[in-house]
Amino acid sequence: MKLYLNDISSAASRVRIALAIKQIEVDVLPVSILGDDPENRREDYLRINPQGLVPALVTDQGGLITQSIAIIEYLDELHPEPPLLPKGLEQRALSRSVAIAIAAEIHALVPPRVARRLSTLPGVTGAEIADWNRHWVMEGLQAIDRLLQSHQAGPFVAGQQASLGDILLFPQTVNAERMGIDLSQWPMLAGIHARLADMPAFAENAPAPRT
Ligand SMILES: N[C@@H](CCC(=O)N[C@@H](CS)C(=O)NCC(=O)O)C(=O)O
């Protein structure tokens, strides 16, 4: 299989974590996503992934899978052990809820293409874009912490094993810390983050810092 990615991408980090948990090897093809002429917006890459985003997986059959959650679920169905969703139905739903809250409600508001568009609007400064990013990450993580508290979650997002929800949570909390957000204001979230940071599949596949 071939995985198109960028090391700084938190969406690609999710897939790298899933691959590490399952010990699946793939060919990695880097795609630049920052700057004035990033590879992800070029025609060559749009022919591979019409959405122009990373990650994108090309399967052994030559099929294209886009969207990190769909890729992770594909890998989980292809190689069921160890499973990436808990056994209990409600726990599976909780794991998915957290994953979708991160992908759809937090990350979707703060990727490079949003910053690029905001920077073209009259009078919008770099500081205001940083404030925008911080706002959505803080509001989103706070809501997830409350959700996890209401489910009396632990030690991981949905039970005793790290699952899909944790795989999406970790790159987001790593990036939140890099933005200067103090996770200790959300003790449940901070506890889960710390346990994940101790696991090599997570720690070794965190998104790289932007240089
Ligand atoms: N919902 C998508 C998000 C993919 C995405 O936004 N990836 C970012 C990197 S983290 C990207 O390719 N950004 C390029 C851009 O925003 O122009 C997923 O989960 O795979």
Short mmCIF file of C-alpha atoms and ligand atoms in Angstrom, two decimals:
data_model
loop_
_atom_site.label_atom_id
_atom_site.label_comp_id
_atom_site.label_asym_id
_atom_site.label_seq_id
_atom_site.Cartn_x
_atom_site.Cartn_y
_atom_site.Cartn_z
CA MET A 1 0.00 0.00 0.00
CA LYS A 2 1.08 3.60 -0.57
CA LEU A 3 0.38 6.37 1.93
CA TYR A 4 0.57 10.01 0.85
CA LEU A 5 1.28 12.20 3.83
CA ASN A 6 3.15 15.05 5.38
CA ASP A 7 5.00 14.69 8.71
CA ILE A 8 3.41 17.81 10.19
CA SER A 9 -0.11 16.64 9.30
CA SER A 10 -2.18 15.62 12.30
CA ALA A 11 -4.65 13.81 10.02
CA ALA A 12 -1.77 11.74 8.60
CA SER A 13 -0.41 11.19 12.12
CA ARG A 14 -3.69 9.39 12.96
CA VAL A 15 -3.07 6.90 10.16
CA ARG A 16 0.59 6.46 11.10
CA ILE A 17 -0.47 5.63 14.68
CA ALA A 18 -3.00 3.06 13.44
CA LEU A 19 -0.36 1.47 11.17
CA ALA A 20 2.10 1.30 14.08
CA ILE A 21 -0.46 -0.31 16.41
CA LYS A 22 -1.16 -2.93 13.76
CA GLN A 23 2.49 -3.19 12.67
CA ILE A 24 1.56 -2.73 9.01
CA GLU A 25 4.28 -1.50 6.65
CA VAL A 26 3.37 0.83 3.78
CA ASP A 27 5.32 2.90 1.25
CA VAL A 28 5.30 6.52 2.40
CA LEU A 29 5.13 9.34 -0.16
CA PRO A 30 5.59 12.85 1.26
CA VAL A 31 3.45 15.70 -0.11
CA SER A 32 4.13 19.32 0.90
CA ILE A 33 1.10 21.20 2.27
CA LEU A 34 2.51 24.61 3.28
CA GLY A 35 3.73 27.65 1.36
CA ASP A 36 2.57 29.40 -1.79
CA ASP A 37 2.67 26.41 -4.12
CA PRO A 38 2.14 23.30 -1.98
CA GLU A 39 2.20 19.92 -3.76
CA ASN A 40 -1.21 19.01 -2.39
CA ARG A 41 -2.84 21.70 -4.60
CA ARG A 42 -0.99 20.72 -7.78
CA GLU A 43 -2.63 18.87 -10.67
CA ASP A 44 -0.35 15.82 -10.22
CA TYR A 45 -1.60 15.25 -6.70
CA LEU A 46 -5.22 16.16 -7.48
CA ARG A 47 -5.17 13.32 -10.00
CA ILE A 48 -4.33 11.00 -7.09
CA ASN A 49 -6.59 12.58 -4.45
CA PRO A 50 -9.16 14.94 -6.00
CA GLN A 51 -9.70 16.48 -2.54
CA GLY A 52 -6.09 17.61 -2.47
CA LEU A 53 -5.54 16.59 1.16
CA VAL A 54 -3.31 14.20 3.07
CA PRO A 55 -3.51 11.45 4.12
CA ALA A 56 -4.53 9.37 1.12
CA LEU A 57 -4.04 5.62 0.90
CA VAL A 58 -3.67 3.63 -2.29
CA THR A 59 -4.48 -0.01 -1.59
CA ASP A 60 -2.76 -3.12 -2.91
CA GLN A 61 -5.60 -3.32 -5.44
CA GLY A 62 -4.86 0.23 -6.60
CA GLY A 63 -7.97 1.69 -4.96
CA LEU A 64 -7.93 5.15 -3.39
CA ILE A 65 -9.08 5.74 0.20
CA THR A 66 -9.30 9.31 1.47
CA GLN A 67 -10.20 10.68 4.91
CA SER A 68 -8.19 9.48 7.90
CA ILE A 69 -11.13 7.86 9.69
CA ALA A 70 -12.13 5.88 6.58
CA ILE A 71 -8.49 4.83 6.09
CA ILE A 72 -8.19 3.70 9.70
CA GLU A 73 -11.44 1.74 9.56
CA TYR A 74 -10.30 0.14 6.27
CA LEU A 75 -7.02 -0.94 7.91
CA ASP A 76 -8.95 -2.27 10.90
CA GLU A 77 -11.19 -4.35 8.66
CA LEU A 78 -8.25 -5.55 6.55
CA HIS A 79 -6.16 -6.52 9.60
CA PRO A 80 -8.59 -6.97 12.52
CA GLU A 81 -5.93 -7.59 15.21
CA PRO A 82 -5.48 -5.72 17.46
CA PRO A 83 -8.92 -4.11 17.04
CA LEU A 84 -9.14 -0.32 16.89
CA LEU A 85 -12.69 -0.16 18.22
CA PRO A 86 -13.87 -1.46 21.61
CA LYS A 87 -16.17 -4.50 21.75
CA GLY A 88 -19.21 -2.92 23.46
CA LEU A 89 -21.61 -1.08 21.16
CA GLU A 90 -21.87 2.04 23.32
CA GLN A 91 -18.10 2.15 23.78
CA ARG A 92 -17.64 1.84 20.01
CA ALA A 93 -20.05 4.72 19.51
CA LEU A 94 -18.21 6.84 22.10
CA SER A 95 -14.86 6.16 20.44
CA ARG A 96 -16.35 7.21 17.08
CA SER A 97 -18.05 10.30 18.60
CA VAL A 98 -14.73 11.60 19.90
CA ALA A 99 -13.00 10.81 16.60
CA ILE A 100 -15.64 12.68 14.60
CA ALA A 101 -15.72 15.61 17.05
CA ILE A 102 -12.00 16.07 16.43
CA ALA A 103 -12.00 15.52 12.67
CA ALA A 104 -15.18 17.42 11.88
CA GLU A 105 -15.56 20.04 14.64
CA ILE A 106 -11.97 20.95 15.56
CA HIS A 107 -9.51 20.05 12.83
CA ALA A 108 -11.78 21.11 9.96
CA LEU A 109 -11.66 24.70 11.23
CA VAL A 110 -7.88 24.97 11.56
CA PRO A 111 -6.02 23.31 8.64
CA PRO A 112 -3.58 25.24 6.39
CA ARG A 113 -6.23 25.93 3.70
CA VAL A 114 -8.45 27.77 6.22
CA ALA A 115 -5.50 29.87 7.43
CA ARG A 116 -4.54 30.55 3.80
CA ARG A 117 -8.06 31.79 3.02
CA LEU A 118 -8.31 33.87 6.20
CA SER A 119 -4.98 35.52 5.39
CA THR A 120 -6.45 36.85 2.11
CA LEU A 121 -9.32 38.65 3.87
CA PRO A 122 -8.84 42.40 4.37
CA GLY A 123 -7.12 43.31 7.62
CA VAL A 124 -6.75 39.76 8.98
CA THR A 125 -3.35 39.43 10.67
CA GLY A 126 -1.25 36.38 11.52
CA ALA A 127 -2.01 37.00 15.19
CA GLU A 128 -5.75 36.90 14.49
CA ILE A 129 -5.39 33.62 12.62
CA ALA A 130 -3.45 32.16 15.55
CA ASP A 131 -6.23 33.36 17.85
CA TRP A 132 -8.84 31.74 15.54
CA ASN A 133 -6.99 28.41 15.68
CA ARG A 134 -6.58 28.55 19.44
CA HIS A 135 -10.25 29.39 19.93
CA TRP A 136 -11.58 26.36 18.02
CA VAL A 137 -9.06 23.96 19.52
CA MET A 138 -9.82 25.13 23.07
CA GLU A 139 -13.58 25.10 22.62
CA GLY A 140 -13.47 21.67 20.99
CA LEU A 141 -11.19 20.06 23.56
CA GLN A 142 -13.19 21.49 26.43
CA ALA A 143 -16.36 19.93 24.98
CA ILE A 144 -14.61 16.57 24.57
CA ASP A 145 -13.35 16.70 28.15
CA ARG A 146 -16.92 17.28 29.36
CA LEU A 147 -18.21 14.48 27.18
CA LEU A 148 -15.59 12.10 28.56
CA GLN A 149 -16.40 13.12 32.12
CA SER A 150 -20.09 12.48 31.54
CA HIS A 151 -19.18 8.98 30.33
CA GLN A 152 -16.80 8.48 33.26
CA ALA A 153 -14.24 7.58 30.64
CA GLY A 154 -10.85 6.12 31.38
CA PRO A 155 -8.16 5.06 31.35
CA PHE A 156 -8.61 5.73 27.62
CA VAL A 157 -11.33 7.47 25.58
CA ALA A 158 -13.58 4.43 25.49
CA GLY A 159 -12.40 1.87 28.01
CA GLN A 160 -9.32 -0.12 28.83
CA GLN A 161 -7.59 0.02 25.43
CA ALA A 162 -6.60 2.89 23.18
CA SER A 163 -9.03 2.99 20.25
CA LEU A 164 -10.07 5.17 17.30
CA GLY A 165 -11.03 8.09 19.56
CA ASP A 166 -7.57 8.07 21.19
CA ILE A 167 -5.91 7.85 17.77
CA LEU A 168 -7.61 11.10 16.77
CA LEU A 169 -7.25 12.73 20.17
CA PHE A 170 -3.48 12.40 20.54
CA PRO A 171 -2.27 14.40 17.48
CA GLN A 172 -4.79 17.12 18.39
CA THR A 173 -3.63 17.38 22.01
CA VAL A 174 0.02 17.34 20.91
CA ASN A 175 -0.70 20.29 18.62
CA ALA A 176 -2.76 22.03 21.32
CA GLU A 177 0.26 21.92 23.65
CA ARG A 178 2.40 23.38 20.87
CA MET A 179 -0.07 26.26 20.64
CA GLY A 180 0.58 26.91 24.34
CA ILE A 181 -2.72 25.42 25.51
CA ASP A 182 -2.37 23.96 29.00
CA LEU A 183 -4.05 20.55 29.02
CA SER A 184 -4.03 20.40 32.83
CA GLN A 185 -7.18 22.56 32.84
CA TRP A 186 -8.93 19.37 31.65
CA PRO A 187 -7.65 16.66 34.02
CA MET A 188 -9.45 13.78 32.30
CA LEU A 189 -8.17 14.75 28.86
CA ALA A 190 -4.68 15.43 30.23
CA GLY A 191 -4.61 11.99 31.90
CA ILE A 192 -5.55 10.22 28.66
CA HIS A 193 -3.01 12.31 26.72
CA ALA A 194 -0.25 11.36 29.20
CA ARG A 195 -1.08 7.64 28.96
CA LEU A 196 -1.03 7.83 25.16
CA ALA A 197 2.27 9.73 25.20
CA ASP A 198 3.78 6.74 27.04
CA MET A 199 2.86 4.36 24.21
CA PRO A 200 5.49 4.14 21.43
CA ALA A 201 2.91 3.76 18.62
CA PHE A 202 1.56 7.17 19.64
CA ALA A 203 4.73 8.97 20.76
CA GLU A 204 6.73 7.94 17.67
CA ASN A 205 4.00 8.99 15.25
CA ALA A 206 2.94 12.36 16.65
CA PRO A 207 2.75 15.15 14.08
CA ALA A 208 6.16 16.77 13.57
CA PRO A 209 6.40 20.38 14.76
CA ARG A 210 6.19 23.10 12.09
CA THR A 211 9.62 24.57 11.60
N1 LIG B 1 -10.84 15.29 7.23
C1 LIG B 1 -9.57 15.01 6.59
C2 LIG B 1 -8.63 16.16 6.84
C3 LIG B 1 -7.43 16.12 5.94
C4 LIG B 1 -6.65 17.41 6.03
O1 LIG B 1 -7.21 18.51 6.20
N2 LIG B 1 -5.32 17.27 5.96
C5 LIG B 1 -4.50 18.43 6.02
C6 LIG B 1 -3.23 18.16 6.78
S1 LIG B 1 -3.53 17.85 8.48
C7 LIG B 1 -4.17 18.87 4.62
O2 LIG B 1 -3.97 18.07 3.73
N3 LIG B 1 -4.12 20.17 4.46
C8 LIG B 1 -3.81 20.80 3.23
C9 LIG B 1 -4.48 22.12 3.16
O3 LIG B 1 -5.20 22.49 4.11
O4 LIG B 1 -4.31 22.77 2.13
C10 LIG B 1 -9.00 13.69 7.17
O5 LIG B 1 -9.36 13.33 8.28
O6 LIG B 1 -8.21 13.02 6.48
#
